[in-house]
Amino acid sequence: MPLCNLCKFVHLQKKSMITKIIAEDLILRAKNLLHHSDDVVIVSHQGPDGDALGSSLAMADFLTQQGKNVQVMYPDSFPGFLDWMPGANNALVYEKDPEACESFLCKADIIVCLDFNQLKRIGSLGKKIEQSKAKKLVFDHHPGPDQFADVQISYPQFASTSEIVFRYICRSGCFDEMTLACAECVYTGMMTDTGAFTYNSNNEEMYFIISQLIRKGIDKDDIYNKVFNNYSADRMSLMGFVLNHGMKVMPEYHTAVMSLSLQDLKDYNYQVGDTEGFVNLPLSIDGIFFSVFFREDTKKIKISFRSRGTFPTNRIASDLFGGGGHLNASGGEFYGSMEDALRLLEDSLPKYIF
Ligand code: 5GP
Ligand code: MN
């Protein structure tokens, strides 16, 4: 019998439930670990981004609602355009306040690690966590995890760790208890790790989840504005500078390379997070599918890689710059001069791109 319009709608709604991708056994083991813990430390990676904050603050909100004593900490500072996020101002930064972080780590029953899967991704905080007797629980979406946790919920097929946190909360039977603050954090992480749903974002369940976050009351357009339309004029000028004076386009390798020295950054009053997104810009050039951005830091050169299509940036990141990440977005580090870092990449391009 043909379906009426309303029936078709209901039928569609039933089909758009979320698939149980995370193994039931992992959900139960994570739940059990958390059930037996009162003091919780939540950690995310160095150079925290929207998904690092989104997943960690969403989890912090969820566990606080469950009556846990929760402390969030990051290895170093997060960008100013994320400081509106619910709970961000209560987070500690290890680089700035090591004693306070260590005292929370000492009394933690469990350390929940979000959006990273190798202790080297959290710098010197990694040693402290390795030495801690607390249980360790990982939620992450990067390939190639190290085994350092008691329970590891590691699924590279998800575009963000924030989406994994949402799925975990639902699978724990707690969707109804999810607060608006938690939903805002989940949405921010999902949005930033997909470039506002412009890459890695072709999964229909992602949009079902967004519909559920809207049901919770998030204002997605407002969140977009807070994250992407919240920069300083200096940052805009720095972007102009790097495009005009710091970019080399190599059409023969479908590659563009950008770099900024410490002096360049100083000239434009650089603040943490100001170069976020620069690495994506050259991908809008016709024929360019690989983009690399080198930013000089006080002790190292930080490198970001992005690609369009199937070119695996994480291979170059790991082969040449001790890093890693996803196929289309990865990062690494170089200890030496900018000149040497640029030469290493340029000399290696023929090996990777034919
Ligand atoms: P971004 O370029 O935005 O700093 O990082 C892009 C992606 O690469 C993120 O998923 C991030 O976690 C990962 N990533 C960035 N830097 C490093 C690094 O030094 N080592 C590893 N293993 N991953 C990195
Ligand atoms: Mn992420």
mmCIF file of C-alpha atoms in Angstrom, residues 32-306:
data_model
loop_
_atom_site.group_PDB
_atom_site.id
_atom_site.type_symbol
_atom_site.label_atom_id
_atom_site.label_comp_id
_atom_site.label_asym_id
_atom_site.label_seq_id
_atom_site.Cartn_x
_atom_site.Cartn_y
_atom_site.Cartn_z
ATOM 1 C CA ASN A 32 31.922 1.028 34.378
ATOM 2 C CA LEU A 33 35.263 2.838 34.762
ATOM 3 C CA LEU A 34 33.488 6.174 35.136
ATOM 4 C CA HIS A 35 30.897 4.709 37.519
ATOM 5 C CA HIS A 36 33.696 3.731 39.931
ATOM 6 C CA SER A 37 35.420 7.143 39.758
ATOM 7 C CA ASP A 38 34.653 10.333 41.662
ATOM 8 C CA ASP A 39 37.585 12.584 40.781
ATOM 9 C CA VAL A 40 37.975 12.983 37.050
ATOM 10 C CA VAL A 41 40.704 14.797 35.127
ATOM 11 C CA ILE A 42 39.964 15.535 31.478
ATOM 12 C CA VAL A 43 42.850 16.242 29.096
ATOM 13 C CA SER A 44 43.098 17.191 25.447
ATOM 14 C CA HIS A 45 45.978 17.841 23.059
ATOM 15 C CA GLN A 46 48.624 20.525 22.602
ATOM 16 C CA GLY A 47 47.495 23.470 20.494
ATOM 17 C CA PRO A 48 43.886 22.790 21.499
ATOM 18 C CA ASP A 49 41.389 23.368 18.677
ATOM 19 C CA GLY A 50 37.586 23.410 18.459
ATOM 20 C CA ASP A 51 37.289 19.628 18.681
ATOM 21 C CA ALA A 52 39.778 19.408 21.567
ATOM 22 C CA LEU A 53 37.717 21.926 23.538
ATOM 23 C CA GLY A 54 34.381 20.688 22.217
ATOM 24 C CA SER A 55 34.920 17.054 23.169
ATOM 25 C CA SER A 56 36.599 17.759 26.513
ATOM 26 C CA LEU A 57 34.127 20.408 27.683
ATOM 27 C CA ALA A 58 31.134 18.336 26.530
ATOM 28 C CA MET A 59 32.454 15.354 28.482
ATOM 29 C CA ALA A 60 33.196 17.589 31.489
ATOM 30 C CA ASP A 61 29.644 18.946 31.477
ATOM 31 C CA PHE A 62 28.158 15.458 31.134
ATOM 32 C CA LEU A 63 30.223 14.015 33.991
ATOM 33 C CA THR A 64 29.575 17.042 36.214
ATOM 34 C CA GLN A 65 25.837 16.463 35.711
ATOM 35 C CA GLN A 66 26.463 12.913 36.899
ATOM 36 C CA GLY A 67 27.886 14.234 40.177
ATOM 37 C CA LYS A 68 31.609 13.785 39.469
ATOM 38 C CA ASN A 69 34.340 16.240 40.508
ATOM 39 C CA VAL A 70 35.762 17.207 37.147
ATOM 40 C CA GLN A 71 38.841 19.237 36.188
ATOM 41 C CA VAL A 72 39.723 19.953 32.560
ATOM 42 C CA MET A 73 43.322 20.733 31.570
ATOM 43 C CA TYR A 74 45.227 21.459 28.367
ATOM 44 C CA PRO A 75 49.016 21.338 27.801
ATOM 45 C CA ASP A 76 49.053 24.911 26.439
ATOM 46 C CA SER A 77 46.706 27.833 25.769
ATOM 47 C CA PHE A 78 43.686 27.633 23.485
ATOM 48 C CA PRO A 79 42.741 30.371 20.985
ATOM 49 C CA GLY A 80 40.726 33.362 22.199
ATOM 50 C CA PHE A 81 37.935 32.649 19.703
ATOM 51 C CA LEU A 82 37.033 29.565 21.770
ATOM 52 C CA ASP A 83 36.933 31.214 25.186
ATOM 53 C CA TRP A 84 33.132 31.714 25.000
ATOM 54 C CA MET A 85 32.678 27.933 25.156
ATOM 55 C CA PRO A 86 30.805 26.773 28.276
ATOM 56 C CA GLY A 87 33.363 25.724 30.891
ATOM 57 C CA ALA A 88 36.430 26.984 28.961
ATOM 58 C CA ASN A 89 37.313 29.513 31.611
ATOM 59 C CA ASN A 90 37.495 26.856 34.337
ATOM 60 C CA ALA A 91 40.060 24.819 32.402
ATOM 61 C CA LEU A 92 43.685 24.834 33.552
ATOM 62 C CA VAL A 93 46.692 25.240 31.257
ATOM 63 C CA TYR A 94 49.649 23.031 32.287
ATOM 64 C CA GLU A 95 52.257 25.393 30.827
ATOM 65 C CA LYS A 96 50.915 28.250 32.961
ATOM 66 C CA ASP A 97 49.945 26.402 36.133
ATOM 67 C CA PRO A 98 51.792 23.070 36.469
ATOM 68 C CA GLU A 99 51.353 22.796 40.278
ATOM 69 C CA ALA A 100 47.564 23.089 40.151
ATOM 70 C CA CYS A 101 47.379 20.545 37.304
ATOM 71 C CA GLU A 102 49.663 18.107 39.142
ATOM 72 C CA SER A 103 47.621 18.345 42.324
ATOM 73 C CA PHE A 104 44.427 17.425 40.421
ATOM 74 C CA LEU A 105 46.297 14.596 38.678
ATOM 75 C CA CYS A 106 47.494 13.253 42.049
ATOM 76 C CA LYS A 107 44.004 12.763 43.389
ATOM 77 C CA ALA A 108 42.338 11.693 40.122
ATOM 78 C CA ASP A 109 40.610 8.295 40.025
ATOM 79 C CA ILE A 110 40.431 8.478 36.241
ATOM 80 C CA ILE A 111 42.036 10.516 33.455
ATOM 81 C CA VAL A 112 39.855 10.899 30.378
ATOM 82 C CA CYS A 113 41.893 11.704 27.250
ATOM 83 C CA LEU A 114 40.035 13.289 24.364
ATOM 84 C CA ASP A 115 41.040 13.959 20.748
ATOM 85 C CA PHE A 116 44.547 12.464 20.957
ATOM 86 C CA ASN A 117 45.902 8.930 21.042
ATOM 87 C CA GLN A 118 49.626 9.312 21.767
ATOM 88 C CA LEU A 119 51.046 10.756 24.985
ATOM 89 C CA LYS A 120 53.614 12.715 22.965
ATOM 90 C CA ARG A 121 50.693 14.854 21.701
ATOM 91 C CA ILE A 122 50.399 16.429 25.169
ATOM 92 C CA GLY A 123 54.089 17.344 25.661
ATOM 93 C CA SER A 124 55.480 17.191 29.201
ATOM 94 C CA LEU A 125 51.998 16.515 30.625
ATOM 95 C CA GLY A 126 52.344 13.063 28.994
ATOM 96 C CA LYS A 127 54.980 11.900 31.519
ATOM 97 C CA LYS A 128 52.728 12.909 34.442
ATOM 98 C CA ILE A 129 49.835 10.953 33.002
ATOM 99 C CA GLU A 130 52.005 7.934 32.282
ATOM 100 C CA GLN A 131 53.206 7.949 35.910
ATOM 101 C CA SER A 132 49.717 8.398 37.365
ATOM 102 C CA LYS A 133 47.997 5.426 38.985
ATOM 103 C CA ALA A 134 44.597 6.663 37.839
ATOM 104 C CA LYS A 135 42.634 4.643 35.288
ATOM 105 C CA LYS A 136 42.866 5.978 31.731
ATOM 106 C CA LEU A 137 40.067 6.251 29.222
ATOM 107 C CA VAL A 138 40.564 7.500 25.641
ATOM 108 C CA PHE A 139 37.989 8.891 23.191
ATOM 109 C CA ASP A 140 39.600 9.707 19.861
ATOM 110 C CA HIS A 141 39.322 9.663 16.073
ATOM 111 C CA HIS A 142 42.962 9.667 14.868
ATOM 112 C CA PRO A 143 44.477 6.653 13.117
ATOM 113 C CA GLY A 144 47.314 4.625 14.694
ATOM 114 C CA PRO A 145 46.643 4.854 18.430
ATOM 115 C CA ASP A 146 49.303 3.990 21.040
ATOM 116 C CA GLN A 147 48.124 1.601 23.746
ATOM 117 C CA PHE A 148 48.299 3.509 27.034
ATOM 118 C CA ALA A 149 44.713 3.404 28.276
ATOM 119 C CA ASP A 150 42.547 0.916 30.163
ATOM 120 C CA VAL A 151 39.713 1.519 27.719
ATOM 121 C CA GLN A 152 40.164 3.096 24.305
ATOM 122 C CA ILE A 153 37.233 4.238 22.209
ATOM 123 C CA SER A 154 39.117 4.919 18.991
ATOM 124 C CA TYR A 155 37.190 5.330 15.725
ATOM 125 C CA PRO A 156 38.943 7.151 12.838
ATOM 126 C CA GLN A 157 35.791 6.949 10.712
ATOM 127 C CA PHE A 158 34.202 9.739 12.753
ATOM 128 C CA ALA A 159 35.013 13.278 11.652
ATOM 129 C CA SER A 160 35.370 14.560 15.215
ATOM 130 C CA THR A 161 35.901 13.318 18.758
ATOM 131 C CA SER A 162 32.957 15.509 19.735
ATOM 132 C CA GLU A 163 30.690 13.273 17.643
ATOM 133 C CA ILE A 164 32.080 10.240 19.510
ATOM 134 C CA VAL A 165 31.260 11.954 22.827
ATOM 135 C CA PHE A 166 27.690 12.579 21.624
ATOM 136 C CA ARG A 167 27.353 8.941 20.594
ATOM 137 C CA TYR A 168 28.775 7.784 23.928
ATOM 138 C CA ILE A 169 26.280 9.891 25.891
ATOM 139 C CA CYS A 170 23.371 8.549 23.811
ATOM 140 C CA ARG A 171 24.555 4.951 24.050
ATOM 141 C CA SER A 172 24.820 5.384 27.832
ATOM 142 C CA GLY A 173 21.100 6.159 27.758
ATOM 143 C CA CYS A 174 21.634 9.768 28.836
ATOM 144 C CA PHE A 175 20.517 11.836 25.810
ATOM 145 C CA ASP A 176 17.645 13.331 27.845
ATOM 146 C CA GLU A 177 20.076 14.597 30.488
ATOM 147 C CA MET A 178 22.359 16.287 27.933
ATOM 148 C CA THR A 179 22.416 20.036 28.681
ATOM 149 C CA LEU A 180 22.376 22.883 26.198
ATOM 150 C CA ALA A 181 25.982 23.696 27.205
ATOM 151 C CA CYS A 182 27.048 20.148 26.372
ATOM 152 C CA ALA A 183 25.214 20.282 23.021
ATOM 153 C CA GLU A 184 26.954 23.574 22.146
ATOM 154 C CA CYS A 185 30.359 22.027 22.820
ATOM 155 C CA VAL A 186 29.554 18.934 20.720
ATOM 156 C CA TYR A 187 28.384 21.104 17.820
ATOM 157 C CA THR A 188 31.499 23.308 17.971
ATOM 158 C CA GLY A 189 33.800 20.295 17.697
ATOM 159 C CA MET A 190 31.796 18.749 14.857
ATOM 160 C CA MET A 191 31.780 22.068 13.017
ATOM 161 C CA THR A 192 35.476 22.947 13.404
ATOM 162 C CA ASP A 193 36.857 19.500 12.470
ATOM 163 C CA THR A 194 34.889 19.581 9.204
ATOM 164 C CA GLY A 195 35.638 23.205 8.257
ATOM 165 C CA ALA A 196 31.989 24.077 8.944
ATOM 166 C CA PHE A 197 30.846 20.909 7.151
ATOM 167 C CA THR A 198 32.866 21.500 3.981
ATOM 168 C CA TYR A 199 35.115 18.411 4.212
ATOM 169 C CA ASN A 200 34.892 14.974 5.817
ATOM 170 C CA SER A 201 31.222 15.752 6.229
ATOM 171 C CA ASN A 202 29.304 13.530 3.858
ATOM 172 C CA ASN A 203 27.835 11.231 6.479
ATOM 173 C CA GLU A 204 24.068 11.457 6.822
ATOM 174 C CA GLU A 205 24.134 10.546 10.535
ATOM 175 C CA MET A 206 26.145 13.679 11.220
ATOM 176 C CA TYR A 207 23.118 15.740 10.168
ATOM 177 C CA PHE A 208 20.760 13.634 12.264
ATOM 178 C CA ILE A 209 23.003 14.391 15.255
ATOM 179 C CA ILE A 210 22.929 18.112 14.405
ATOM 180 C CA SER A 211 19.117 17.968 14.326
ATOM 181 C CA GLN A 212 19.196 16.492 17.832
ATOM 182 C CA LEU A 213 21.561 19.254 19.014
ATOM 183 C CA ILE A 214 19.157 21.831 17.604
ATOM 184 C CA ARG A 215 16.401 20.095 19.582
ATOM 185 C CA LYS A 216 18.548 20.759 22.654
ATOM 186 C CA GLY A 217 18.445 24.462 21.792
ATOM 187 C CA ILE A 218 21.781 25.241 20.123
ATOM 188 C CA ASP A 219 21.916 28.230 17.771
ATOM 189 C CA LYS A 220 24.228 26.899 15.061
ATOM 190 C CA ASP A 221 24.500 30.205 13.205
ATOM 191 C CA ASP A 222 25.502 31.974 16.412
ATOM 192 C CA ILE A 223 28.160 29.335 17.103
ATOM 193 C CA TYR A 224 29.511 29.783 13.554
ATOM 194 C CA ASN A 225 29.772 33.532 14.133
ATOM 195 C CA LYS A 226 31.482 33.150 17.498
ATOM 196 C CA VAL A 227 34.116 30.825 16.028
ATOM 197 C CA PHE A 228 34.701 32.100 12.491
ATOM 198 C CA ASN A 229 33.707 35.772 12.590
ATOM 199 C CA ASN A 230 35.551 36.735 15.716
ATOM 200 C CA TYR A 231 39.058 37.670 14.573
ATOM 201 C CA SER A 232 41.145 40.794 15.092
ATOM 202 C CA ALA A 233 42.024 43.234 12.309
ATOM 203 C CA ASP A 234 45.699 42.296 12.915
ATOM 204 C CA ARG A 235 44.888 38.693 12.048
ATOM 205 C CA MET A 236 43.296 39.776 8.790
ATOM 206 C CA SER A 237 46.417 41.818 7.930
ATOM 207 C CA LEU A 238 48.641 38.846 8.772
ATOM 208 C CA MET A 239 46.560 36.756 6.369
ATOM 209 C CA GLY A 240 47.103 39.380 3.658
ATOM 210 C CA PHE A 241 50.833 39.337 4.396
ATOM 211 C CA VAL A 242 51.201 35.564 4.204
ATOM 212 C CA LEU A 243 49.244 35.393 0.929
ATOM 213 C CA ASN A 244 51.298 38.213 -0.634
ATOM 214 C CA HIS A 245 54.756 37.530 0.750
ATOM 215 C CA GLY A 246 54.806 34.132 2.448
ATOM 216 C CA MET A 247 53.301 31.782 -0.130
ATOM 217 C CA LYS A 248 54.978 29.732 -2.856
ATOM 218 C CA VAL A 249 52.774 27.949 -5.370
ATOM 219 C CA MET A 250 54.275 24.929 -7.153
ATOM 220 C CA PRO A 251 51.734 23.905 -9.818
ATOM 221 C CA GLU A 252 53.989 21.062 -11.013
ATOM 222 C CA TYR A 253 53.472 19.373 -7.634
ATOM 223 C CA HIS A 254 49.885 20.621 -7.111
ATOM 224 C CA THR A 255 51.304 22.078 -3.913
ATOM 225 C CA ALA A 256 51.422 25.431 -2.133
ATOM 226 C CA VAL A 257 53.701 26.189 0.800
ATOM 227 C CA MET A 258 53.253 29.075 3.220
ATOM 228 C CA SER A 259 55.557 30.196 6.019
ATOM 229 C CA LEU A 260 55.673 32.817 8.747
ATOM 230 C CA SER A 261 58.706 33.656 10.895
ATOM 231 C CA LEU A 262 58.608 34.788 14.510
ATOM 232 C CA GLN A 263 59.390 38.321 13.272
ATOM 233 C CA ASP A 264 56.434 38.252 10.834
ATOM 234 C CA LEU A 265 54.138 37.154 13.666
ATOM 235 C CA LYS A 266 55.474 39.871 15.952
ATOM 236 C CA ASP A 267 54.939 42.500 13.246
ATOM 237 C CA TYR A 268 51.236 41.651 13.216
ATOM 238 C CA ASN A 269 50.754 41.337 16.997
ATOM 239 C CA TYR A 270 50.207 37.548 16.761
ATOM 240 C CA GLN A 271 47.883 35.984 19.336
ATOM 241 C CA VAL A 272 47.379 32.223 19.846
ATOM 242 C CA GLY A 273 45.009 30.959 17.141
ATOM 243 C CA ASP A 274 45.544 33.830 14.683
ATOM 244 C CA THR A 275 46.946 31.531 11.985
ATOM 245 C CA GLU A 276 44.107 29.005 12.358
ATOM 246 C CA GLY A 277 42.657 28.330 8.895
ATOM 247 C CA PHE A 278 45.540 29.862 6.890
ATOM 248 C CA VAL A 279 46.650 26.422 5.683
ATOM 249 C CA ASN A 280 43.280 25.869 4.012
ATOM 250 C CA LEU A 281 43.496 29.007 1.861
ATOM 251 C CA PRO A 282 45.714 27.697 -0.973
ATOM 252 C CA LEU A 283 43.389 24.726 -1.483
ATOM 253 C CA SER A 284 41.014 27.136 -3.187
ATOM 254 C CA ILE A 285 43.546 27.578 -6.027
ATOM 255 C CA ASP A 286 42.586 25.539 -9.085
ATOM 256 C CA GLY A 287 44.867 22.512 -9.374
ATOM 257 C CA ILE A 288 46.331 22.764 -5.860
ATOM 258 C CA PHE A 289 45.466 19.768 -3.718
ATOM 259 C CA PHE A 290 48.241 19.848 -1.124
ATOM 260 C CA SER A 291 48.947 22.780 1.194
ATOM 261 C CA VAL A 292 51.612 23.103 3.876
ATOM 262 C CA PHE A 293 51.982 25.891 6.407
ATOM 263 C CA PHE A 294 55.160 26.435 8.461
ATOM 264 C CA ARG A 295 54.907 28.643 11.561
ATOM 265 C CA GLU A 296 58.036 29.478 13.529
ATOM 266 C CA ASP A 297 57.651 29.070 17.282
ATOM 267 C CA THR A 298 60.191 29.868 20.001
ATOM 268 C CA LYS A 299 61.602 26.341 20.202
ATOM 269 C CA LYS A 300 60.434 24.645 17.002
ATOM 270 C CA ILE A 301 58.678 25.066 13.693
ATOM 271 C CA LYS A 302 55.065 23.903 13.766
ATOM 272 C CA ILE A 303 53.785 22.506 10.500
ATOM 273 C CA SER A 304 50.210 21.989 9.302
ATOM 274 C CA PHE A 305 49.256 19.897 6.277
ATOM 275 C CA ARG A 306 45.975 19.861 4.382
#
